[in-house]
Amino acid sequence: MSERLTQEIRRRKTFAIISHPDAGKTTLTEKLLLYGGAIQLAGAVKAKRGRAAAVSDWMDMEKERGISITSSVLQFPYRGLEMNLLDTPGHADFSEDTYRTLHAADGAVMVLDCAKGVEAQTKKLFRVCKQRSMPIFSFVNKMDRPGREPFDLVGEVEHVLGIGVWPVTWPIYRGATFRGVYHRVNKAVHLFDPIASSAAAGSQLVAVTVTGRDDPRLREELDGEGWDRFQEESALLEEAGDAFDRAKFEAGEVSPMFFGSAMNNFGIEPFLDSFCELMPPPPPRASSIGPIPPDLEEFSAFVFKIQANMDKQHRDRIAFLRVCSGRFERGMKVLQVRTGKPLRLANPTQFMAQERTIVEEGFAGDVMGVYDPGVFEIGDTVTGGKKFSFEEIPSFAPEHFSRVVMADPLRRKQLKKGLEQLAQEGTIQLYRPPEGREGDAILGAVGQLQLEVVQHRLENEYDVKVRLEGMACEYCRWVTKEDGSALTNDELLQFDRLRVGIPAVDVRGRFVVLFGGDWQWNSAKREFPTYRWTETARGDATKKD
Ligand code: G4P
């Protein structure tokens, strides 16, 4: 068995694609599936407004807005490997789910628009990847269009994101027109032919192997200007002199960069080749008893996402599990560590587009949805029997805040229940006023859309109509004393008295302070210089660890 385990683990690549909306994440995802043979027709991953029904549009709202709210998990074989692609919502209104999905991934592909470079959402998502030191590939997309200077883009990624870049392919031009890419490792030239590329799905376009950057055959493809430019640029790259450092890549310190056009199927093949070679298999995962290696015989997994209402007819909840070790078997009995109760994992499902398939087995790196009768919470660990917990998925600082105002005071109980359940499920962050302070519940979201989802679900599932009143808060921070211990309720109320922030308590009993802006935030730090502030929260205030 252990030999099989090792083999299966080695075949797995679990990753996410991160990008700012419109950079081409969906198009690249489609092309990956197309190359992997998982779909016959590109265009099936996400339908936008006005197009045919979308495959990951599970909820009505998603359909109405033509966007994908919830991250879907796409599993497909590619060249003998098992790809687990965690698709993160690319809309500007992305949600905390996006961050949590990244927590389940072992690596990421960052897609940049060649004309725009690093954008706001790229930065946010990148930060989460960086926190986990995961390997990151960069794909500069839309090269068929005019864009920024390639060196400019490299410099921006290095300076803005703080990661080294090692270009594997480098764009070449005839005059100002993009002509293709030079593969620095394979010494191959991939010529761009927009008509042939899009027709042949790219894969049938043969790369020309050249002896190096001085090869006369390369010269033939470029004009004088393009040739001079290429010589100059490649000399600069060589001067940098460093060979690709795999260890630094695996530690998330250097990103291999590729240039291409997802829409035209160009430059995807060289990217995929390197991806298959370099992307590491599932690594050990941190837990309460130390790192859990993927080839540990004992089965273990954690819940990184809970999705309600995927299927209106069944009104079921699906908990998404990321397997971390051992072998998962359909219908197996596991221990839910938080509650200490045994559980049977019923109907384990994998998702490919709209289709759900029952899975018989899984290994580290695999992701599957299991039926959740309402017992799971985000971050829950399940094991074959051993009692340990994986590192908690942090709560990320929200950027949008709303007060919940009830339309019908008689449904207060249902509202409380609904809000608490939605918060436990991880749909939203919920803050209550501390003891001794009157006020409505406050919702905090990483993306505006989460607030709309809550309003919609409260009405549809709990029959409670609410009005959400936006608050002029810019951010919130979790607060503790210098030694990490909790403040007393009275100490928390100080923020209110001094008017340097709105004190609140999160769903796990941890203390949070909401700030209107920098002025308040700076005043709070001045008033309480010894307090510790964090942007993400882990742990439970009631736990003594
Ligand atoms: P996203 O998921 O990151 O939001 O981006 P998506 O793939 O949906 O791409 C955004 C737009 O950019 C799409 O155009 C898509 O066709 C286009 N695009 C993607 N890759 C390339 C590329 O390599 N070159 C060029 N020129 N365009 C590219 P759209 O007009 O919004 O939608 P569509 O109707 O064309 O699909």
Coordinates of C-alpha atoms and ligand atoms in Angstrom, one line a residue:
M1 CA 0.0 0.0 0.0
S2 CA 2.7 2.5 1.0
E3 CA 4.3 2.1 -2.4
R4 CA 1.0 2.8 -4.1
L5 CA 0.5 5.8 -1.8
T6 CA 3.9 7.2 -2.8
Q7 CA 3.1 6.8 -6.5
E8 CA -0.4 8.3 -6.2
I9 CA 0.9 11.3 -4.3
R10 CA 3.7 12.0 -6.8
R11 CA 1.1 12.2 -9.6
R12 CA -0.9 15.0 -7.9
K13 CA -0.7 18.7 -8.5
T14 CA -3.1 20.8 -6.4
F15 CA -3.1 24.4 -7.4
A16 CA -5.2 27.6 -7.9
I17 CA -5.1 30.3 -10.5
I18 CA -5.0 33.8 -9.2
S19 CA -5.6 37.0 -11.1
H20 CA -7.3 40.3 -11.3
P21 CA -10.6 40.1 -13.1
D22 CA -10.3 40.1 -16.9
A23 CA -6.6 39.1 -17.0
G24 CA -7.7 35.8 -18.5
K25 CA -7.9 33.3 -15.7
T26 CA -11.1 31.7 -17.1
T27 CA -9.7 31.5 -20.5
L28 CA -6.5 29.9 -19.2
T29 CA -8.5 27.4 -17.1
E30 CA -10.5 26.4 -20.2
K31 CA -7.3 25.9 -22.1
L32 CA -5.8 23.8 -19.4
L33 CA -8.9 21.6 -19.4
L34 CA -8.8 21.5 -23.2
Y35 CA -5.2 20.4 -23.3
G36 CA -5.8 17.9 -20.6
G37 CA -8.7 16.5 -22.7
A38 CA -11.1 17.1 -19.9
I39 CA -13.4 19.1 -22.0
Q40 CA -14.0 19.0 -25.7
L41 CA -14.9 22.6 -26.2
A42 CA -13.3 25.6 -24.6
G43 CA -15.9 28.0 -23.3
A44 CA -17.5 25.6 -20.9
V45 CA -16.0 26.7 -17.6
K46 CA -17.8 29.9 -17.0
A47 CA -20.5 31.6 -19.0
K48 CA -20.8 35.2 -18.7
R49 CA -23.8 37.4 -18.8
G50 CA -25.8 36.7 -21.9
R51 CA -24.1 33.5 -22.8
A52 CA -25.3 29.9 -22.4
A53 CA -25.9 28.5 -18.9
A54 CA -22.8 28.5 -16.8
V55 CA -21.4 25.3 -15.4
S56 CA -20.3 26.5 -12.1
D57 CA -23.3 28.7 -11.6
W58 CA -24.8 26.8 -8.7
M59 CA -26.8 29.4 -7.2
D60 CA -29.5 31.6 -8.7
M61 CA -27.6 34.7 -7.9
E62 CA -24.7 33.4 -9.8
K63 CA -26.9 32.9 -12.8
E64 CA -28.5 36.3 -12.5
R65 CA -25.2 38.1 -12.4
G66 CA -23.4 35.9 -14.8
I67 CA -20.5 35.4 -12.5
S68 CA -19.1 32.6 -10.5
I69 CA -19.5 33.3 -6.8
T70 CA -18.2 30.0 -5.3
S71 CA -15.0 28.5 -6.1
S72 CA -15.3 25.3 -8.0
V73 CA -12.9 22.4 -8.0
L74 CA -11.9 20.9 -11.3
Q75 CA -10.1 17.6 -11.4
F76 CA -8.6 16.3 -14.6
P77 CA -5.9 14.0 -15.7
Y78 CA -3.0 15.4 -17.7
R79 CA -0.1 13.4 -19.1
G80 CA -0.4 10.8 -16.4
L81 CA -0.8 13.4 -13.7
E82 CA -3.8 14.2 -11.6
M83 CA -4.5 17.9 -11.7
N84 CA -6.6 19.4 -8.9
L85 CA -7.4 22.9 -10.0
L86 CA -9.1 25.0 -7.4
D87 CA -10.9 27.7 -9.3
T88 CA -11.1 30.9 -7.4
P89 CA -13.7 33.5 -8.2
G90 CA -12.3 36.2 -10.4
H91 CA -14.9 38.9 -10.1
A92 CA -14.1 42.1 -8.3
D93 CA -16.5 41.0 -5.6
F94 CA -14.6 38.0 -4.6
S95 CA -15.0 36.6 -1.2
E96 CA -13.3 35.0 1.8
D97 CA -13.8 31.7 0.1
T98 CA -11.1 32.7 -2.4
Y99 CA -8.6 33.1 0.4
R100 CA -9.6 29.8 2.0
T101 CA -9.4 28.0 -1.3
L102 CA -5.8 29.2 -1.5
H103 CA -5.2 27.6 1.8
A104 CA -6.1 24.2 0.3
A105 CA -3.8 24.7 -2.6
D106 CA -0.1 23.7 -2.8
G107 CA 0.8 26.2 -5.4
A108 CA -0.6 29.0 -7.7
V109 CA -0.5 30.3 -11.2
M110 CA -0.6 34.1 -11.3
V111 CA -2.1 35.4 -14.5
L112 CA -1.2 39.0 -15.5
D113 CA -2.6 41.1 -18.3
C114 CA 0.5 42.2 -20.3
A115 CA -0.9 45.7 -20.6
K116 CA -1.8 46.1 -16.9
G117 CA 0.7 44.1 -14.9
V118 CA 0.1 43.7 -11.2
E119 CA -3.4 44.9 -10.3
A120 CA -5.3 45.3 -7.0
Q121 CA -6.7 41.8 -6.7
T122 CA -3.5 40.2 -7.9
K123 CA -1.8 41.8 -4.9
K124 CA -4.4 40.6 -2.4
L125 CA -4.4 37.0 -3.6
F126 CA -0.6 37.0 -3.9
R127 CA -0.3 38.1 -0.2
V128 CA -2.2 35.0 0.9
C129 CA 0.1 32.7 -1.3
K130 CA 3.1 34.5 0.1
Q131 CA 2.0 33.9 3.7
R132 CA 2.0 30.2 3.0
S133 CA 5.3 30.4 1.0
M134 CA 3.8 28.4 -1.8
P135 CA 5.4 28.1 -5.2
I136 CA 4.0 30.5 -7.8
F137 CA 4.1 30.5 -11.5
S138 CA 3.6 33.7 -13.5
F139 CA 1.8 33.7 -16.8
V140 CA 1.8 37.1 -18.7
N141 CA -1.3 36.9 -20.9
K142 CA -2.8 38.7 -23.9
M143 CA 0.6 39.0 -25.6
D144 CA -1.2 39.2 -29.0
R145 CA -2.1 42.7 -27.9
P146 CA 0.1 45.7 -27.3
G147 CA 1.4 45.6 -23.8
R148 CA 4.0 46.9 -21.4
E149 CA 7.7 46.3 -21.8
P150 CA 8.5 42.8 -20.5
F151 CA 11.3 44.1 -18.3
D152 CA 8.9 46.6 -16.8
L153 CA 6.5 43.8 -15.9
V154 CA 9.3 41.7 -14.4
G155 CA 10.4 44.7 -12.3
E156 CA 6.9 45.4 -11.2
V157 CA 6.3 41.8 -10.0
E158 CA 9.6 41.9 -8.2
H159 CA 9.1 45.2 -6.5
V160 CA 5.4 45.3 -5.8
L161 CA 5.0 41.7 -4.8
G162 CA 8.4 41.1 -3.4
I163 CA 9.2 37.9 -5.2
G164 CA 12.1 37.2 -7.6
V165 CA 11.2 36.4 -11.3
W166 CA 13.0 34.0 -13.6
P167 CA 11.6 34.3 -17.1
V168 CA 11.5 30.8 -18.7
T169 CA 10.2 32.2 -22.0
W170 CA 10.9 35.6 -23.3
P171 CA 8.8 37.5 -26.0
I172 CA 10.3 38.3 -29.4
Y173 CA 9.1 40.8 -31.8
R174 CA 9.2 41.7 -35.5
G175 CA 9.1 45.5 -35.4
A176 CA 6.5 46.2 -32.8
T177 CA 4.5 43.1 -33.5
F178 CA 4.7 40.1 -31.1
R179 CA 6.3 37.3 -33.0
G180 CA 6.6 34.5 -30.4
V181 CA 8.6 33.4 -27.4
Y182 CA 12.1 32.2 -26.9
H183 CA 12.4 29.3 -24.4
R184 CA 15.5 30.0 -22.4
V185 CA 16.0 26.5 -21.0
N186 CA 15.1 24.4 -24.1
K187 CA 16.6 26.9 -26.5
A188 CA 13.5 26.6 -28.6
V189 CA 11.6 29.3 -30.5
H190 CA 7.8 29.2 -30.5
L191 CA 6.5 31.3 -33.2
F192 CA 3.1 32.9 -32.9
D193 CA 0.7 32.5 -35.7
P194 CA -2.7 33.8 -34.5
I195 CA -4.7 32.0 -37.1
A196 CA -3.0 28.6 -36.8
S197 CA -2.7 28.9 -33.0
S198 CA -6.4 29.3 -32.4
A199 CA -7.4 26.7 -35.0
A200 CA -4.9 24.1 -33.8
A201 CA -5.4 24.6 -30.1
G202 CA -1.7 25.5 -30.0
S203 CA -0.5 22.0 -29.4
Q204 CA 0.1 21.2 -33.0
L205 CA 2.4 24.1 -33.5
V206 CA 5.9 22.7 -33.6
A207 CA 8.6 24.7 -31.8
V208 CA 11.8 25.4 -33.7
T209 CA 14.8 24.3 -31.7
V210 CA 17.7 26.7 -32.1
T211 CA 21.3 26.5 -30.9
G212 CA 20.9 29.5 -28.8
R213 CA 20.0 33.2 -28.9
D214 CA 22.5 33.8 -31.7
D215 CA 21.1 31.2 -34.0
P216 CA 20.7 32.5 -37.6
R217 CA 17.3 30.7 -37.9
L218 CA 16.0 32.9 -35.1
R219 CA 17.3 35.9 -37.0
E220 CA 15.3 34.9 -40.1
E221 CA 12.1 35.2 -38.1
L222 CA 12.8 38.6 -36.8
D223 CA 13.6 41.8 -38.6
G224 CA 16.6 44.0 -37.9
E225 CA 14.9 45.9 -35.1
G226 CA 13.4 42.8 -33.5
W227 CA 16.7 41.0 -33.7
D228 CA 18.6 43.9 -32.1
R229 CA 16.0 44.1 -29.4
F230 CA 16.1 40.4 -28.7
Q231 CA 19.9 40.4 -28.5
E232 CA 19.9 43.3 -26.1
E233 CA 17.2 41.9 -23.9
S234 CA 18.5 38.3 -23.8
A235 CA 22.0 39.7 -23.0
L236 CA 20.5 41.5 -20.1
L237 CA 18.8 38.4 -18.9
E238 CA 22.0 36.4 -19.2
E239 CA 23.9 39.1 -17.3
A240 CA 21.7 38.6 -14.4
G241 CA 23.5 35.3 -14.6
D242 CA 21.6 33.2 -12.1
A243 CA 20.4 29.8 -13.0
F244 CA 16.8 28.8 -12.1
D245 CA 16.8 27.9 -8.4
R246 CA 14.3 25.2 -7.8
A247 CA 14.6 25.3 -4.0
K248 CA 13.8 29.0 -4.0
F249 CA 10.9 28.4 -6.3
E250 CA 9.5 25.8 -4.0
A251 CA 9.9 28.1 -1.1
G252 CA 7.9 30.8 -2.9
E253 CA 10.9 33.1 -3.4
V254 CA 11.3 32.9 -7.2
S255 CA 8.5 32.7 -9.7
P256 CA 9.2 31.2 -13.2
M257 CA 7.5 33.6 -15.7
F258 CA 5.9 32.7 -19.1
F259 CA 4.5 34.9 -21.8
G260 CA 1.6 33.9 -24.1
S261 CA -1.9 34.3 -25.1
A262 CA -4.5 32.1 -23.5
M263 CA -7.2 33.1 -26.0
N264 CA -5.0 32.1 -28.9
N265 CA -3.6 28.9 -27.3
F266 CA -0.2 30.4 -27.5
G267 CA 2.6 29.8 -25.0
I268 CA 0.5 27.5 -23.0
E269 CA 2.4 24.4 -24.0
P270 CA 5.8 25.6 -22.7
F271 CA 4.1 26.7 -19.6
L272 CA 2.4 23.4 -19.0
D273 CA 5.6 21.5 -19.7
S274 CA 7.4 23.4 -17.0
F275 CA 4.4 23.3 -14.7
C276 CA 4.3 19.5 -14.9
E277 CA 8.0 19.3 -14.2
L278 CA 8.3 21.9 -11.4
M279 CA 5.1 22.0 -9.5
P280 CA 5.8 19.9 -6.4
P281 CA 3.5 17.2 -5.2
P282 CA 1.5 17.7 -2.0
P283 CA 3.9 18.7 0.9
P284 CA 3.5 17.8 4.6
R285 CA 0.8 19.9 6.3
A286 CA 1.3 21.6 9.7
S287 CA -0.8 20.2 12.5
S288 CA -1.1 20.2 16.3
I289 CA 1.2 17.2 16.5
G290 CA 3.7 18.5 13.9
P291 CA 3.9 18.1 10.1
I292 CA 1.7 15.4 8.7
P293 CA 3.5 13.8 5.7
P294 CA 1.2 13.0 2.7
D295 CA 2.4 9.4 2.7
L296 CA 1.3 8.8 6.3
E297 CA -0.9 5.7 6.2
E298 CA -3.5 7.3 8.4
F299 CA -6.2 9.2 6.5
S300 CA -6.5 12.9 7.2
A301 CA -8.2 15.9 5.6
F302 CA -9.6 19.3 6.5
V303 CA -12.7 21.2 5.4
F304 CA -11.8 24.4 3.6
K305 CA -15.2 25.4 2.2
I306 CA -18.9 24.6 2.9
Q307 CA -21.4 25.3 0.2
A308 CA -25.1 25.4 0.8
N309 CA -27.8 25.1 -1.8
M310 CA -25.7 23.9 -4.7
D311 CA -28.6 21.9 -5.8
K312 CA -31.9 23.7 -5.1
Q313 CA -33.9 20.4 -5.3
H314 CA -31.9 18.7 -2.6
R315 CA -31.1 21.8 -0.5
D316 CA -28.0 20.0 0.6
R317 CA -24.8 21.3 2.0
I318 CA -21.5 20.2 0.7
A319 CA -18.3 20.3 2.7
F320 CA -15.2 20.4 0.6
L321 CA -12.4 18.3 2.0
R322 CA -8.7 18.6 1.1
V323 CA -7.1 15.2 1.7
C324 CA -3.7 15.6 3.4
S325 CA -2.6 12.0 4.0
G326 CA -3.5 8.4 3.6
R327 CA -6.2 6.9 1.4
F328 CA -9.7 8.1 1.2
E329 CA -12.4 5.6 0.5
R330 CA -16.0 6.0 -0.4
G331 CA -18.3 5.6 2.7
M332 CA -15.3 5.4 5.1
K333 CA -15.8 6.1 8.8
V334 CA -13.7 9.0 10.1
L335 CA -13.2 10.9 13.3
Q336 CA -14.3 14.5 13.3
V337 CA -11.7 15.8 15.7
R338 CA -13.4 18.9 16.9
T339 CA -16.5 17.1 18.2
G340 CA -14.8 13.8 18.9
K341 CA -17.6 12.0 17.0
P342 CA -17.3 9.3 14.3
L343 CA -18.7 10.2 10.9
R344 CA -19.4 8.4 7.7
L345 CA -18.3 10.3 4.6
A346 CA -21.3 9.8 2.4
N347 CA -21.5 10.3 -1.3
P348 CA -18.0 11.8 -1.8
T349 CA -18.2 13.8 -4.9
Q350 CA -15.8 15.3 -7.4
F351 CA -16.8 18.1 -9.5
M352 CA -16.2 18.5 -13.1
A353 CA -18.2 21.4 -14.5
Q354 CA -21.9 20.7 -13.8
E355 CA -21.4 17.0 -13.4
R356 CA -20.9 15.4 -10.1
T357 CA -19.2 12.0 -10.0
I358 CA -19.0 9.8 -7.0
V359 CA -15.4 9.1 -6.1
E360 CA -14.2 5.7 -4.8
E361 CA -10.9 6.8 -3.5
G362 CA -8.6 9.7 -3.1
F363 CA -5.1 10.6 -1.9
A364 CA -3.2 13.6 -0.6
G365 CA -3.9 16.7 -2.7
D366 CA -7.3 15.5 -3.8
V367 CA -10.4 17.6 -3.1
M368 CA -13.9 16.3 -2.8
G369 CA -17.2 17.4 -1.7
V370 CA -19.0 15.3 1.0
Y371 CA -22.6 15.5 2.1
D372 CA -22.8 17.7 5.2
P373 CA -25.8 17.2 7.4
G374 CA -24.9 20.4 9.2
V375 CA -22.0 19.1 11.3
F376 CA -19.0 20.6 9.7
E377 CA -17.3 23.9 10.3
I378 CA -14.6 25.6 8.1
G379 CA -11.2 24.3 9.2
D380 CA -12.5 21.0 10.7
T381 CA -10.0 18.1 10.7
V382 CA -11.1 14.5 10.0
T383 CA -8.8 11.6 10.5
G384 CA -8.8 7.8 10.5
G385 CA -8.9 7.9 14.3
K386 CA -5.9 9.9 15.5
K387 CA -6.6 13.1 17.4
F388 CA -4.9 16.0 15.8
S389 CA -5.9 19.1 14.0
F390 CA -4.5 20.8 11.0
E391 CA -3.4 24.4 11.3
E392 CA -6.4 26.6 11.4
I393 CA -7.5 28.5 8.3
P394 CA -7.2 32.1 9.4
S395 CA -10.1 34.6 9.3
F396 CA -9.0 37.4 7.0
A397 CA -9.6 41.0 7.8
P398 CA -12.8 42.2 6.1
E399 CA -12.9 45.3 4.0
H400 CA -16.7 45.8 3.8
F401 CA -18.9 46.3 6.9
S402 CA -22.7 46.4 7.2
R403 CA -25.1 46.7 10.1
V404 CA -28.0 44.3 10.0
V405 CA -31.3 46.0 10.4
M406 CA -34.4 43.8 10.8
A407 CA -37.6 44.5 8.8
D408 CA -39.7 42.4 11.2
P409 CA -38.6 42.4 14.9
L410 CA -40.7 39.2 15.5
R411 CA -38.2 37.2 13.6
R412 CA -35.3 38.1 15.8
K413 CA -34.7 34.5 16.8
Q414 CA -34.5 33.3 13.2
L415 CA -32.2 36.1 12.3
K416 CA -29.8 35.2 15.2
K417 CA -29.9 31.6 14.1
G418 CA -29.4 32.4 10.4
L419 CA -26.6 34.8 11.0
E420 CA -24.8 32.4 13.4
Q421 CA -25.1 29.5 11.0
L422 CA -23.9 31.5 8.0
A423 CA -21.0 32.8 10.0
Q424 CA -20.1 29.3 11.2
E425 CA -20.3 28.1 7.6
G426 CA -17.8 30.9 6.7
T427 CA -20.2 32.8 4.4
I428 CA -19.6 36.0 6.4
Q429 CA -17.9 37.3 9.5
L430 CA -20.3 38.2 12.2
Y431 CA -19.5 40.7 15.0
R432 CA -21.7 41.3 18.0
P433 CA -21.5 44.3 20.4
P434 CA -19.6 43.4 23.5
E435 CA -21.5 43.0 26.8
G436 CA -22.8 46.3 28.0
R437 CA -23.0 47.9 24.6
E438 CA -26.3 48.1 22.7
G439 CA -26.3 47.7 18.9
D440 CA -27.1 45.7 15.8
A441 CA -25.0 42.8 14.6
I442 CA -22.3 43.8 12.2
L443 CA -21.3 41.8 9.2
G444 CA -17.8 41.9 7.8
A445 CA -16.9 40.7 4.3
V446 CA -13.8 40.5 2.2
G447 CA -15.9 41.1 -0.9
Q448 CA -19.1 43.1 -1.2
L449 CA -20.8 40.1 -2.8
Q450 CA -20.7 38.1 0.4
L451 CA -23.1 40.6 1.9
E452 CA -25.5 40.2 -0.9
V453 CA -25.3 36.4 -0.6
V454 CA -26.1 36.7 3.1
Q455 CA -29.1 38.9 2.5
H456 CA -30.4 36.5 -0.2
R457 CA -29.9 33.4 1.9
L458 CA -31.5 35.0 5.1
E459 CA -34.6 35.6 3.0
N460 CA -34.7 32.3 1.2
E461 CA -33.5 29.9 3.8
Y462 CA -34.6 31.6 7.1
D463 CA -37.4 33.7 5.9
V464 CA -36.0 36.8 7.4
K465 CA -36.0 40.1 5.6
V466 CA -33.2 42.4 6.5
R467 CA -31.7 45.7 5.4
L468 CA -28.0 46.0 5.3
E469 CA -26.7 49.4 6.1
G470 CA -23.2 50.0 4.9
M471 CA -20.8 51.3 7.6
A472 CA -18.0 53.8 7.1
C473 CA -15.4 51.5 8.4
E474 CA -12.2 50.9 6.5
Y475 CA -10.8 48.0 8.3
C476 CA -10.8 45.9 11.5
R477 CA -8.1 44.3 13.5
W478 CA -8.2 41.5 16.1
V479 CA -6.8 42.7 19.4
T480 CA -5.1 41.0 22.3
K481 CA -2.8 42.0 25.1
E482 CA 0.9 42.0 24.5
D483 CA 1.3 38.4 25.7
G484 CA -1.6 37.2 23.5
S485 CA -4.1 36.9 26.3
A486 CA -7.6 38.3 25.8
L487 CA -8.7 41.8 27.0
T488 CA -11.4 42.0 29.6
N489 CA -14.8 43.2 28.4
D490 CA -14.2 46.5 30.2
E491 CA -10.9 47.0 28.4
L492 CA -12.6 46.4 25.1
L493 CA -15.3 49.0 25.9
Q494 CA -12.5 51.6 26.3
F495 CA -12.3 51.9 22.5
D496 CA -15.9 53.1 22.6
R497 CA -15.4 55.5 25.4
L498 CA -12.4 57.1 23.8
R499 CA -14.0 57.0 20.4
V500 CA -11.1 55.4 18.7
G501 CA -12.9 52.5 17.2
I502 CA -16.0 50.3 17.4
P503 CA -15.4 47.3 19.7
A504 CA -17.0 44.0 18.8
V505 CA -16.8 40.2 19.4
D506 CA -16.5 37.7 16.6
V507 CA -18.3 34.5 16.3
R508 CA -15.6 32.6 18.1
G509 CA -15.5 35.0 21.0
R510 CA -12.4 36.9 19.9
F511 CA -12.2 40.6 20.3
V512 CA -12.1 42.9 17.3
V513 CA -12.0 46.6 16.8
L514 CA -13.5 48.3 13.7
F515 CA -11.9 51.5 12.5
G516 CA -13.3 54.3 10.4
G517 CA -10.0 55.1 8.9
D518 CA -6.3 55.7 9.5
W519 CA -6.9 58.5 12.0
Q520 CA -8.8 56.2 14.3
W521 CA -6.5 53.3 13.8
N522 CA -3.5 55.4 14.6
S523 CA -5.2 56.9 17.6
A524 CA -6.0 53.5 18.9
K525 CA -2.4 52.4 18.6
R526 CA -1.3 55.5 20.4
E527 CA -3.8 55.0 23.2
F528 CA -2.9 51.4 23.7
P529 CA 0.7 51.0 22.6
T530 CA 1.1 47.5 24.2
Y531 CA -1.8 45.8 22.6
R532 CA -1.2 43.3 19.8
W533 CA -3.1 43.8 16.5
T534 CA -3.5 41.2 13.8
E535 CA -5.0 41.3 10.3
T536 CA -5.9 37.6 10.4
A537 CA -7.3 35.7 13.3
R538 CA -6.6 32.1 14.3
G539 CA -7.7 30.1 17.3
D540 CA -10.5 30.4 19.7
A541 CA -10.7 32.9 22.5
T542 CA -12.0 30.3 24.8
K543 CA -9.1 27.9 24.1
K544 CA -6.2 28.3 26.5
D545 CA -3.2 27.7 24.3
Ligands
G4P1 P1 -11.0 36.4 -16.0 O1 -11.5 35.1 -15.8 O2 -9.6 36.6 -15.5 O3 -11.9 37.5 -15.6 O4 -10.8 36.7 -17.6 P2 -11.4 36.0 -18.8 O5 -10.7 34.7 -19.1 O6 -12.9 35.9 -18.7 O7 -10.9 37.0 -19.9 C1 -11.3 38.3 -20.0 C2 -11.4 38.8 -21.4 O8 -10.1 38.8 -22.0 C3 -12.2 38.0 -22.3 O9 -12.8 38.8 -23.2 C4 -11.3 37.1 -23.0 O10 -11.7 36.6 -24.2 C5 -10.1 38.0 -23.2 N1 -8.8 37.3 -23.3 C6 -8.4 36.2 -22.6 N2 -7.1 35.8 -23.0 C7 -6.8 36.7 -24.0 C8 -5.7 36.8 -24.8 O11 -4.7 36.0 -24.8 N3 -5.7 37.8 -25.8 C9 -6.7 38.6 -25.9 N4 -6.7 39.6 -26.8 N5 -7.8 38.6 -25.1 C10 -7.9 37.6 -24.2 P3 -14.3 39.3 -23.1 O12 -14.6 40.3 -24.3 O13 -14.6 39.9 -21.7 O14 -15.2 38.1 -23.3 P4 -15.3 37.1 -24.5 O15 -16.7 37.3 -24.9 O16 -14.3 37.5 -25.5 O17 -15.0 35.7 -23.9

